[in-house]
mmCIF file with all atom_site columns, C-alpha atoms in Angstrom:
data_model
loop_
_atom_site.group_PDB
_atom_site.id
_atom_site.type_symbol
_atom_site.label_atom_id
_atom_site.label_alt_id
_atom_site.label_comp_id
_atom_site.label_asym_id
_atom_site.label_entity_id
_atom_site.label_seq_id
_atom_site.pdbx_PDB_ins_code
_atom_site.Cartn_x
_atom_site.Cartn_y
_atom_site.Cartn_z
_atom_site.occupancy
_atom_site.B_iso_or_equiv
_atom_site.pdbx_formal_charge
_atom_site.auth_seq_id
_atom_site.auth_comp_id
_atom_site.auth_asym_id
_atom_site.auth_atom_id
_atom_site.pdbx_PDB_model_num
ATOM 1   C CA . UNK A 1 1   ? 72.494  84.929  78.202  1.00 47.00 ? 205 UNK A CA 1
ATOM 2   C CA . UNK A 1 2   ? 74.824  87.916  78.141  1.00 58.00 ? 206 UNK A CA 1
ATOM 3   C CA . UNK A 1 3   ? 71.999  90.215  79.321  1.00 56.00 ? 207 UNK A CA 1
ATOM 4   C CA . UNK A 1 4   ? 71.307  87.971  82.288  1.00 70.00 ? 208 UNK A CA 1
ATOM 5   C CA . UNK A 1 5   ? 74.993  87.877  83.209  1.00 71.00 ? 209 UNK A CA 1
ATOM 6   C CA . UNK A 1 6   ? 75.257  91.676  83.050  1.00 69.00 ? 210 UNK A CA 1
ATOM 7   C CA . UNK A 1 7   ? 72.105  92.025  85.175  1.00 74.00 ? 211 UNK A CA 1
ATOM 8   C CA . UNK A 1 8   ? 73.514  89.652  87.790  1.00 77.00 ? 212 UNK A CA 1
ATOM 9   C CA . UNK A 1 9   ? 76.814  91.568  87.966  1.00 78.00 ? 213 UNK A CA 1
ATOM 10  C CA . UNK A 1 10  ? 74.947  94.856  88.348  1.00 81.00 ? 214 UNK A CA 1
ATOM 11  C CA . UNK A 1 11  ? 72.840  93.413  91.160  1.00 81.00 ? 215 UNK A CA 1
ATOM 12  C CA . UNK A 1 12  ? 75.911  92.019  92.916  1.00 84.00 ? 216 UNK A CA 1
ATOM 13  C CA . UNK A 1 13  ? 77.678  95.374  92.552  1.00 81.00 ? 217 UNK A CA 1
ATOM 14  C CA . UNK A 1 14  ? 74.667  97.189  93.995  1.00 86.00 ? 218 UNK A CA 1
ATOM 15  C CA . UNK A 1 15  ? 74.493  94.768  96.935  1.00 87.00 ? 219 UNK A CA 1
ATOM 16  C CA . UNK A 1 16  ? 78.202  95.240  97.616  1.00 87.00 ? 220 UNK A CA 1
ATOM 17  C CA . UNK A 1 17  ? 77.806  99.022  97.637  1.00 88.00 ? 221 UNK A CA 1
ATOM 18  C CA . UNK A 1 18  ? 74.793  98.800  99.967  1.00 87.00 ? 222 UNK A CA 1
ATOM 19  C CA . UNK A 1 19  ? 76.629  96.406  102.291 1.00 88.00 ? 223 UNK A CA 1
ATOM 20  C CA . UNK A 1 20  ? 79.627  98.738  102.411 1.00 91.00 ? 224 UNK A CA 1
ATOM 21  C CA . UNK A 1 21  ? 77.313  101.703 103.078 1.00 91.00 ? 225 UNK A CA 1
ATOM 22  C CA . UNK A 1 22  ? 75.617  99.845  105.936 1.00 90.00 ? 226 UNK A CA 1
ATOM 23  C CA . UNK A 1 23  ? 78.965  98.883  107.453 1.00 92.00 ? 227 UNK A CA 1
ATOM 24  C CA . UNK A 1 24  ? 80.305  102.422 107.110 1.00 93.00 ? 228 UNK A CA 1
ATOM 25  C CA . UNK A 1 25  ? 77.169  103.986 108.611 1.00 93.00 ? 229 UNK A CA 1
ATOM 26  C CA . UNK A 1 26  ? 76.937  101.561 111.528 1.00 94.00 ? 230 UNK A CA 1
ATOM 27  C CA . UNK A 1 27  ? 80.690  101.842 112.128 1.00 94.00 ? 231 UNK A CA 1
ATOM 28  C CA . UNK A 1 28  ? 80.362  105.621 112.270 1.00 96.00 ? 232 UNK A CA 1
ATOM 29  C CA . UNK A 1 29  ? 77.387  105.392 114.662 1.00 96.00 ? 233 UNK A CA 1
ATOM 30  C CA . UNK A 1 30  ? 79.329  102.980 116.896 1.00 96.00 ? 234 UNK A CA 1
ATOM 31  C CA . UNK A 1 31  ? 82.380  105.245 116.915 1.00 97.00 ? 235 UNK A CA 1
ATOM 32  C CA . UNK A 1 32  ? 80.203  108.278 117.699 1.00 97.00 ? 236 UNK A CA 1
ATOM 33  C CA . UNK A 1 33  ? 78.534  106.502 120.637 1.00 97.00 ? 237 UNK A CA 1
ATOM 34  C CA . UNK A 1 34  ? 81.876  105.404 122.092 1.00 97.00 ? 238 UNK A CA 1
ATOM 35  C CA . UNK A 1 35  ? 83.482  108.822 121.602 1.00 97.00 ? 239 UNK A CA 1
ATOM 36  C CA . UNK A 1 36  ? 80.497  110.448 123.328 1.00 97.00 ? 240 UNK A CA 1
ATOM 37  C CA . UNK A 1 37  ? 80.848  107.997 126.231 1.00 97.00 ? 241 UNK A CA 1
ATOM 38  C CA . UNK A 1 38  ? 84.544  108.764 126.654 1.00 97.00 ? 242 UNK A CA 1
ATOM 39  C CA . UNK A 1 39  ? 83.875  112.510 126.318 1.00 97.00 ? 243 UNK A CA 1
ATOM 40  C CA . UNK A 1 40  ? 81.149  112.408 128.974 1.00 95.00 ? 244 UNK A CA 1
ATOM 41  C CA . UNK A 1 41  ? 83.343  110.385 131.328 1.00 94.00 ? 245 UNK A CA 1
ATOM 42  C CA . UNK A 1 42  ? 86.526  112.382 130.780 1.00 94.00 ? 246 UNK A CA 1
ATOM 43  C CA . UNK A 1 43  ? 85.061  115.575 132.259 1.00 88.00 ? 247 UNK A CA 1
ATOM 44  C CA . UNK A 1 44  ? 85.193  113.973 135.699 1.00 88.00 ? 248 UNK A CA 1
ATOM 45  C CA . UNK A 1 45  ? 87.735  111.205 135.160 1.00 91.00 ? 249 UNK A CA 1
ATOM 46  C CA . UNK A 1 46  ? 90.561  113.589 134.279 1.00 91.00 ? 250 UNK A CA 1
ATOM 47  C CA . UNK A 1 47  ? 90.488  115.048 137.786 1.00 90.00 ? 251 UNK A CA 1
ATOM 48  C CA . UNK A 1 48  ? 90.518  111.603 139.396 1.00 89.00 ? 252 UNK A CA 1
ATOM 49  C CA . UNK A 1 49  ? 93.186  110.070 137.149 1.00 90.00 ? 253 UNK A CA 1
ATOM 50  C CA . UNK A 1 50  ? 95.565  113.016 136.783 1.00 88.00 ? 254 UNK A CA 1
ATOM 51  C CA . UNK A 1 51  ? 95.940  114.139 140.391 1.00 82.00 ? 255 UNK A CA 1
ATOM 52  C CA . UNK A 1 52  ? 99.529  115.382 140.220 1.00 85.00 ? 256 UNK A CA 1
ATOM 53  C CA . UNK A 1 53  ? 99.553  119.033 141.181 1.00 84.00 ? 257 UNK A CA 1
ATOM 54  C CA . UNK A 1 54  ? 95.901  119.036 142.207 1.00 88.00 ? 258 UNK A CA 1
ATOM 55  C CA . UNK A 1 55  ? 94.504  119.643 145.659 1.00 89.00 ? 259 UNK A CA 1
ATOM 56  C CA . UNK A 1 56  ? 93.522  116.393 147.374 1.00 92.00 ? 260 UNK A CA 1
ATOM 57  C CA . UNK A 1 57  ? 91.784  115.957 150.670 1.00 92.00 ? 261 UNK A CA 1
ATOM 58  C CA . UNK A 1 58  ? 88.572  114.898 152.345 1.00 92.00 ? 262 UNK A CA 1
ATOM 59  C CA . UNK A 1 59  ? 85.147  116.462 152.587 1.00 93.00 ? 263 UNK A CA 1
ATOM 60  C CA . UNK A 1 60  ? 82.631  115.741 155.305 1.00 93.00 ? 264 UNK A CA 1
ATOM 61  C CA . UNK A 1 61  ? 79.192  116.206 153.771 1.00 93.00 ? 265 UNK A CA 1
ATOM 62  C CA . UNK A 1 62  ? 77.034  118.279 156.093 1.00 92.00 ? 266 UNK A CA 1
ATOM 63  C CA . UNK A 1 63  ? 74.225  119.446 153.814 1.00 91.00 ? 267 UNK A CA 1
ATOM 64  C CA . UNK A 1 64  ? 72.638  118.351 150.512 1.00 89.00 ? 268 UNK A CA 1
ATOM 65  C CA . UNK A 1 65  ? 70.130  120.342 148.470 1.00 88.00 ? 269 UNK A CA 1
ATOM 66  C CA . UNK A 1 66  ? 69.390  121.195 144.830 1.00 86.00 ? 270 UNK A CA 1
ATOM 67  C CA . UNK A 1 67  ? 71.689  118.531 143.385 1.00 85.00 ? 271 UNK A CA 1
ATOM 68  C CA . UNK A 1 68  ? 74.795  119.561 145.319 1.00 89.00 ? 272 UNK A CA 1
ATOM 69  C CA . UNK A 1 69  ? 76.213  118.565 148.680 1.00 91.00 ? 273 UNK A CA 1
ATOM 70  C CA . UNK A 1 70  ? 78.451  120.797 150.766 1.00 92.00 ? 274 UNK A CA 1
ATOM 71  C CA . UNK A 1 71  ? 80.858  120.370 153.616 1.00 93.00 ? 275 UNK A CA 1
ATOM 72  C CA . UNK A 1 72  ? 84.202  121.419 155.081 1.00 94.00 ? 276 UNK A CA 1
ATOM 73  C CA . UNK A 1 73  ? 87.341  120.420 153.178 1.00 93.00 ? 277 UNK A CA 1
ATOM 74  C CA . UNK A 1 74  ? 90.379  119.025 154.995 1.00 93.00 ? 278 UNK A CA 1
ATOM 75  C CA . UNK A 1 75  ? 93.568  118.970 152.890 1.00 92.00 ? 279 UNK A CA 1
ATOM 76  C CA . UNK A 1 76  ? 95.772  115.910 152.508 1.00 91.00 ? 280 UNK A CA 1
ATOM 77  C CA . UNK A 1 77  ? 98.164  116.969 149.732 1.00 88.00 ? 281 UNK A CA 1
ATOM 78  C CA . UNK A 1 78  ? 100.986 119.419 150.122 1.00 87.00 ? 282 UNK A CA 1
ATOM 79  C CA . UNK A 1 79  ? 100.056 122.973 149.137 1.00 85.00 ? 283 UNK A CA 1
ATOM 80  C CA . UNK A 1 80  ? 96.349  122.425 149.619 1.00 86.00 ? 284 UNK A CA 1
ATOM 81  C CA . UNK A 1 81  ? 94.535  124.633 152.081 1.00 89.00 ? 285 UNK A CA 1
ATOM 82  C CA . UNK A 1 82  ? 91.525  123.953 154.283 1.00 89.00 ? 286 UNK A CA 1
ATOM 83  C CA . UNK A 1 83  ? 88.218  125.398 153.157 1.00 90.00 ? 287 UNK A CA 1
ATOM 84  C CA . UNK A 1 84  ? 85.042  126.052 155.062 1.00 90.00 ? 288 UNK A CA 1
ATOM 85  C CA . UNK A 1 85  ? 82.877  124.587 152.325 1.00 90.00 ? 289 UNK A CA 1
ATOM 86  C CA . UNK A 1 86  ? 83.295  122.812 148.998 1.00 92.00 ? 290 UNK A CA 1
ATOM 87  C CA . UNK A 1 87  ? 80.626  121.357 146.745 1.00 91.00 ? 291 UNK A CA 1
ATOM 88  C CA . UNK A 1 88  ? 80.349  117.783 145.536 1.00 90.00 ? 292 UNK A CA 1
ATOM 89  C CA . UNK A 1 89  ? 77.649  116.520 143.187 1.00 86.00 ? 293 UNK A CA 1
ATOM 90  C CA . UNK A 1 90  ? 74.706  114.943 144.978 1.00 81.00 ? 294 UNK A CA 1
ATOM 91  C CA . UNK A 1 91  ? 74.380  111.440 143.584 1.00 78.00 ? 295 UNK A CA 1
ATOM 92  C CA . UNK A 1 92  ? 73.881  107.892 144.772 1.00 68.00 ? 296 UNK A CA 1
ATOM 93  C CA . UNK A 1 93  ? 77.573  107.953 145.638 1.00 72.00 ? 297 UNK A CA 1
ATOM 94  C CA . UNK A 1 94  ? 77.247  110.730 148.233 1.00 82.00 ? 298 UNK A CA 1
ATOM 95  C CA . UNK A 1 95  ? 75.335  110.682 151.506 1.00 84.00 ? 299 UNK A CA 1
ATOM 96  C CA . UNK A 1 96  ? 74.923  113.341 154.144 1.00 86.00 ? 300 UNK A CA 1
ATOM 97  C CA . UNK A 1 97  ? 77.076  112.828 157.241 1.00 88.00 ? 301 UNK A CA 1
ATOM 98  C CA . UNK A 1 98  ? 79.804  110.783 155.530 1.00 90.00 ? 302 UNK A CA 1
ATOM 99  C CA . UNK A 1 99  ? 83.390  111.705 154.705 1.00 91.00 ? 303 UNK A CA 1
ATOM 100 C CA . UNK A 1 100 ? 84.852  111.190 151.212 1.00 90.00 ? 304 UNK A CA 1
ATOM 101 C CA . UNK A 1 101 ? 88.295  111.400 149.662 1.00 90.00 ? 305 UNK A CA 1
ATOM 102 C CA . UNK A 1 102 ? 88.140  114.077 146.976 1.00 91.00 ? 306 UNK A CA 1
ATOM 103 C CA . UNK A 1 103 ? 90.134  116.005 144.404 1.00 92.00 ? 307 UNK A CA 1
ATOM 104 C CA . UNK A 1 104 ? 89.316  119.669 143.879 1.00 91.00 ? 308 UNK A CA 1
ATOM 105 C CA . UNK A 1 105 ? 88.740  120.925 140.357 1.00 88.00 ? 309 UNK A CA 1
ATOM 106 C CA . UNK A 1 106 ? 91.215  123.702 139.527 1.00 86.00 ? 310 UNK A CA 1
ATOM 107 C CA . UNK A 1 107 ? 90.042  127.268 140.128 1.00 81.00 ? 311 UNK A CA 1
ATOM 108 C CA . UNK A 1 108 ? 86.768  126.234 141.722 1.00 81.00 ? 312 UNK A CA 1
ATOM 109 C CA . UNK A 1 109 ? 85.243  125.073 144.961 1.00 79.00 ? 313 UNK A CA 1
ATOM 110 C CA . UNK A 1 110 ? 83.913  121.897 143.378 1.00 88.00 ? 314 UNK A CA 1
ATOM 111 C CA . UNK A 1 111 ? 85.163  118.502 144.468 1.00 89.00 ? 315 UNK A CA 1
ATOM 112 C CA . UNK A 1 112 ? 85.177  115.121 142.705 1.00 90.00 ? 316 UNK A CA 1
ATOM 113 C CA . UNK A 1 113 ? 85.368  111.789 144.515 1.00 89.00 ? 317 UNK A CA 1
ATOM 114 C CA . UNK A 1 114 ? 88.761  110.142 144.237 1.00 88.00 ? 318 UNK A CA 1
ATOM 115 C CA . UNK A 1 115 ? 90.057  106.645 144.833 1.00 86.00 ? 319 UNK A CA 1
ATOM 116 C CA . UNK A 1 116 ? 88.698  103.472 143.293 1.00 88.00 ? 320 UNK A CA 1
ATOM 117 C CA . UNK A 1 117 ? 85.058  104.398 143.842 1.00 86.00 ? 321 UNK A CA 1
ATOM 118 C CA . UNK A 1 118 ? 85.459  107.823 142.288 1.00 88.00 ? 322 UNK A CA 1
ATOM 119 C CA . UNK A 1 119 ? 87.411  106.473 139.343 1.00 90.00 ? 323 UNK A CA 1
ATOM 120 C CA . UNK A 1 120 ? 84.862  103.784 138.554 1.00 91.00 ? 324 UNK A CA 1
ATOM 121 C CA . UNK A 1 121 ? 81.959  106.200 139.053 1.00 89.00 ? 325 UNK A CA 1
ATOM 122 C CA . UNK A 1 122 ? 83.565  108.674 136.631 1.00 91.00 ? 326 UNK A CA 1
ATOM 123 C CA . UNK A 1 123 ? 83.546  106.031 133.873 1.00 94.00 ? 327 UNK A CA 1
ATOM 124 C CA . UNK A 1 124 ? 79.838  105.123 134.243 1.00 94.00 ? 328 UNK A CA 1
ATOM 125 C CA . UNK A 1 125 ? 78.881  107.090 131.083 1.00 96.00 ? 329 UNK A CA 1
ATOM 126 C CA . UNK A 1 126 ? 81.386  104.994 129.123 1.00 96.00 ? 330 UNK A CA 1
ATOM 127 C CA . UNK A 1 127 ? 79.819  101.791 130.443 1.00 96.00 ? 331 UNK A CA 1
ATOM 128 C CA . UNK A 1 128 ? 76.432  102.972 129.186 1.00 96.00 ? 332 UNK A CA 1
ATOM 129 C CA . UNK A 1 129 ? 77.968  103.814 125.822 1.00 97.00 ? 333 UNK A CA 1
ATOM 130 C CA . UNK A 1 130 ? 79.505  100.336 125.628 1.00 97.00 ? 334 UNK A CA 1
ATOM 131 C CA . UNK A 1 131 ? 76.117  98.763  126.280 1.00 97.00 ? 335 UNK A CA 1
ATOM 132 C CA . UNK A 1 132 ? 74.408  100.924 123.669 1.00 97.00 ? 336 UNK A CA 1
ATOM 133 C CA . UNK A 1 133 ? 77.166  100.430 121.090 1.00 97.00 ? 337 UNK A CA 1
ATOM 134 C CA . UNK A 1 134 ? 77.020  96.654  121.577 1.00 96.00 ? 338 UNK A CA 1
ATOM 135 C CA . UNK A 1 135 ? 73.454  96.681  120.239 1.00 96.00 ? 339 UNK A CA 1
ATOM 136 C CA . UNK A 1 136 ? 74.571  98.632  117.163 1.00 96.00 ? 340 UNK A CA 1
ATOM 137 C CA . UNK A 1 137 ? 77.529  96.318  116.616 1.00 96.00 ? 341 UNK A CA 1
ATOM 138 C CA . UNK A 1 138 ? 75.360  93.204  116.908 1.00 95.00 ? 342 UNK A CA 1
ATOM 139 C CA . UNK A 1 139 ? 72.477  94.463  114.778 1.00 92.00 ? 343 UNK A CA 1
ATOM 140 C CA . UNK A 1 140 ? 74.092  96.837  112.312 1.00 90.00 ? 344 UNK A CA 1
ATOM 141 C CA . UNK A 1 141 ? 77.536  95.371  111.889 1.00 91.00 ? 345 UNK A CA 1
ATOM 142 C CA . UNK A 1 142 ? 76.509  91.774  112.589 1.00 91.00 ? 346 UNK A CA 1
ATOM 143 C CA . UNK A 1 143 ? 79.577  91.192  114.749 1.00 92.00 ? 347 UNK A CA 1
ATOM 144 C CA . UNK A 1 144 ? 78.102  89.225  117.638 1.00 95.00 ? 348 UNK A CA 1
ATOM 145 C CA . UNK A 1 145 ? 81.364  88.323  119.368 1.00 96.00 ? 349 UNK A CA 1
ATOM 146 C CA . UNK A 1 146 ? 82.542  91.909  119.415 1.00 95.00 ? 350 UNK A CA 1
ATOM 147 C CA . UNK A 1 147 ? 79.088  92.968  120.623 1.00 96.00 ? 351 UNK A CA 1
ATOM 148 C CA . UNK A 1 148 ? 79.203  90.454  123.476 1.00 97.00 ? 352 UNK A CA 1
ATOM 149 C CA . UNK A 1 149 ? 82.668  91.658  124.490 1.00 97.00 ? 353 UNK A CA 1
ATOM 150 C CA . UNK A 1 150 ? 81.447  95.266  124.533 1.00 97.00 ? 354 UNK A CA 1
ATOM 151 C CA . UNK A 1 151 ? 78.268  94.394  126.435 1.00 97.00 ? 355 UNK A CA 1
ATOM 152 C CA . UNK A 1 152 ? 80.080  92.331  129.054 1.00 97.00 ? 356 UNK A CA 1
ATOM 153 C CA . UNK A 1 153 ? 82.706  95.083  129.456 1.00 97.00 ? 357 UNK A CA 1
ATOM 154 C CA . UNK A 1 154 ? 79.964  97.657  130.008 1.00 97.00 ? 358 UNK A CA 1
ATOM 155 C CA . UNK A 1 155 ? 78.169  95.440  132.517 1.00 97.00 ? 359 UNK A CA 1
ATOM 156 C CA . UNK A 1 156 ? 81.391  94.684  134.425 1.00 97.00 ? 360 UNK A CA 1
ATOM 157 C CA . UNK A 1 157 ? 82.313  98.387  134.590 1.00 95.00 ? 361 UNK A CA 1
ATOM 158 C CA . UNK A 1 158 ? 78.812  99.361  135.701 1.00 95.00 ? 362 UNK A CA 1
ATOM 159 C CA . UNK A 1 159 ? 78.692  96.609  138.324 1.00 95.00 ? 363 UNK A CA 1
ATOM 160 C CA . UNK A 1 160 ? 82.160  97.474  139.628 1.00 94.00 ? 364 UNK A CA 1
ATOM 161 C CA . UNK A 1 161 ? 81.132  101.125 139.973 1.00 91.00 ? 365 UNK A CA 1
ATOM 162 C CA . UNK A 1 162 ? 77.943  100.117 141.788 1.00 90.00 ? 366 UNK A CA 1
ATOM 163 C CA . UNK A 1 163 ? 79.832  97.866  144.201 1.00 90.00 ? 367 UNK A CA 1
ATOM 164 C CA . UNK A 1 164 ? 82.664  100.365 144.815 1.00 86.00 ? 368 UNK A CA 1
ATOM 165 C CA . UNK A 1 165 ? 80.329  103.246 145.495 1.00 77.00 ? 369 UNK A CA 1
#
């Protein structure tokens, strides 16, 4: 009997180590996905969220080609100056002939949509990361409630961005 008991303890120890390894690996994958989502979103979101000291105004889109739209910039904030043409990324959120509230990126002629629509649109990569990470959390970590919370958060953020834009 002692050999059987020792074998059982070894098996249980091995299973515990494997379970911990799975949790650590899936936790690291989840963290990496979420960090990548925040990183991808922050490149645009920082200009929309932290507008103090930045040039704000409006751009009337007159021409779109090769992934960028262009138009004259009319300043709204103090210290901002009018420009003949600034660029804004051509996406589903931008249409030729419309006017958008924008924030200019420092030291460039590139504009980013501001306001609620621009803020929600900037966080779309994070919503995708939440959806992807929810699958890892449900399958790898076996935390279904947390996975549902992440998935619903991603869907709500994505839907809000779609509606606002």
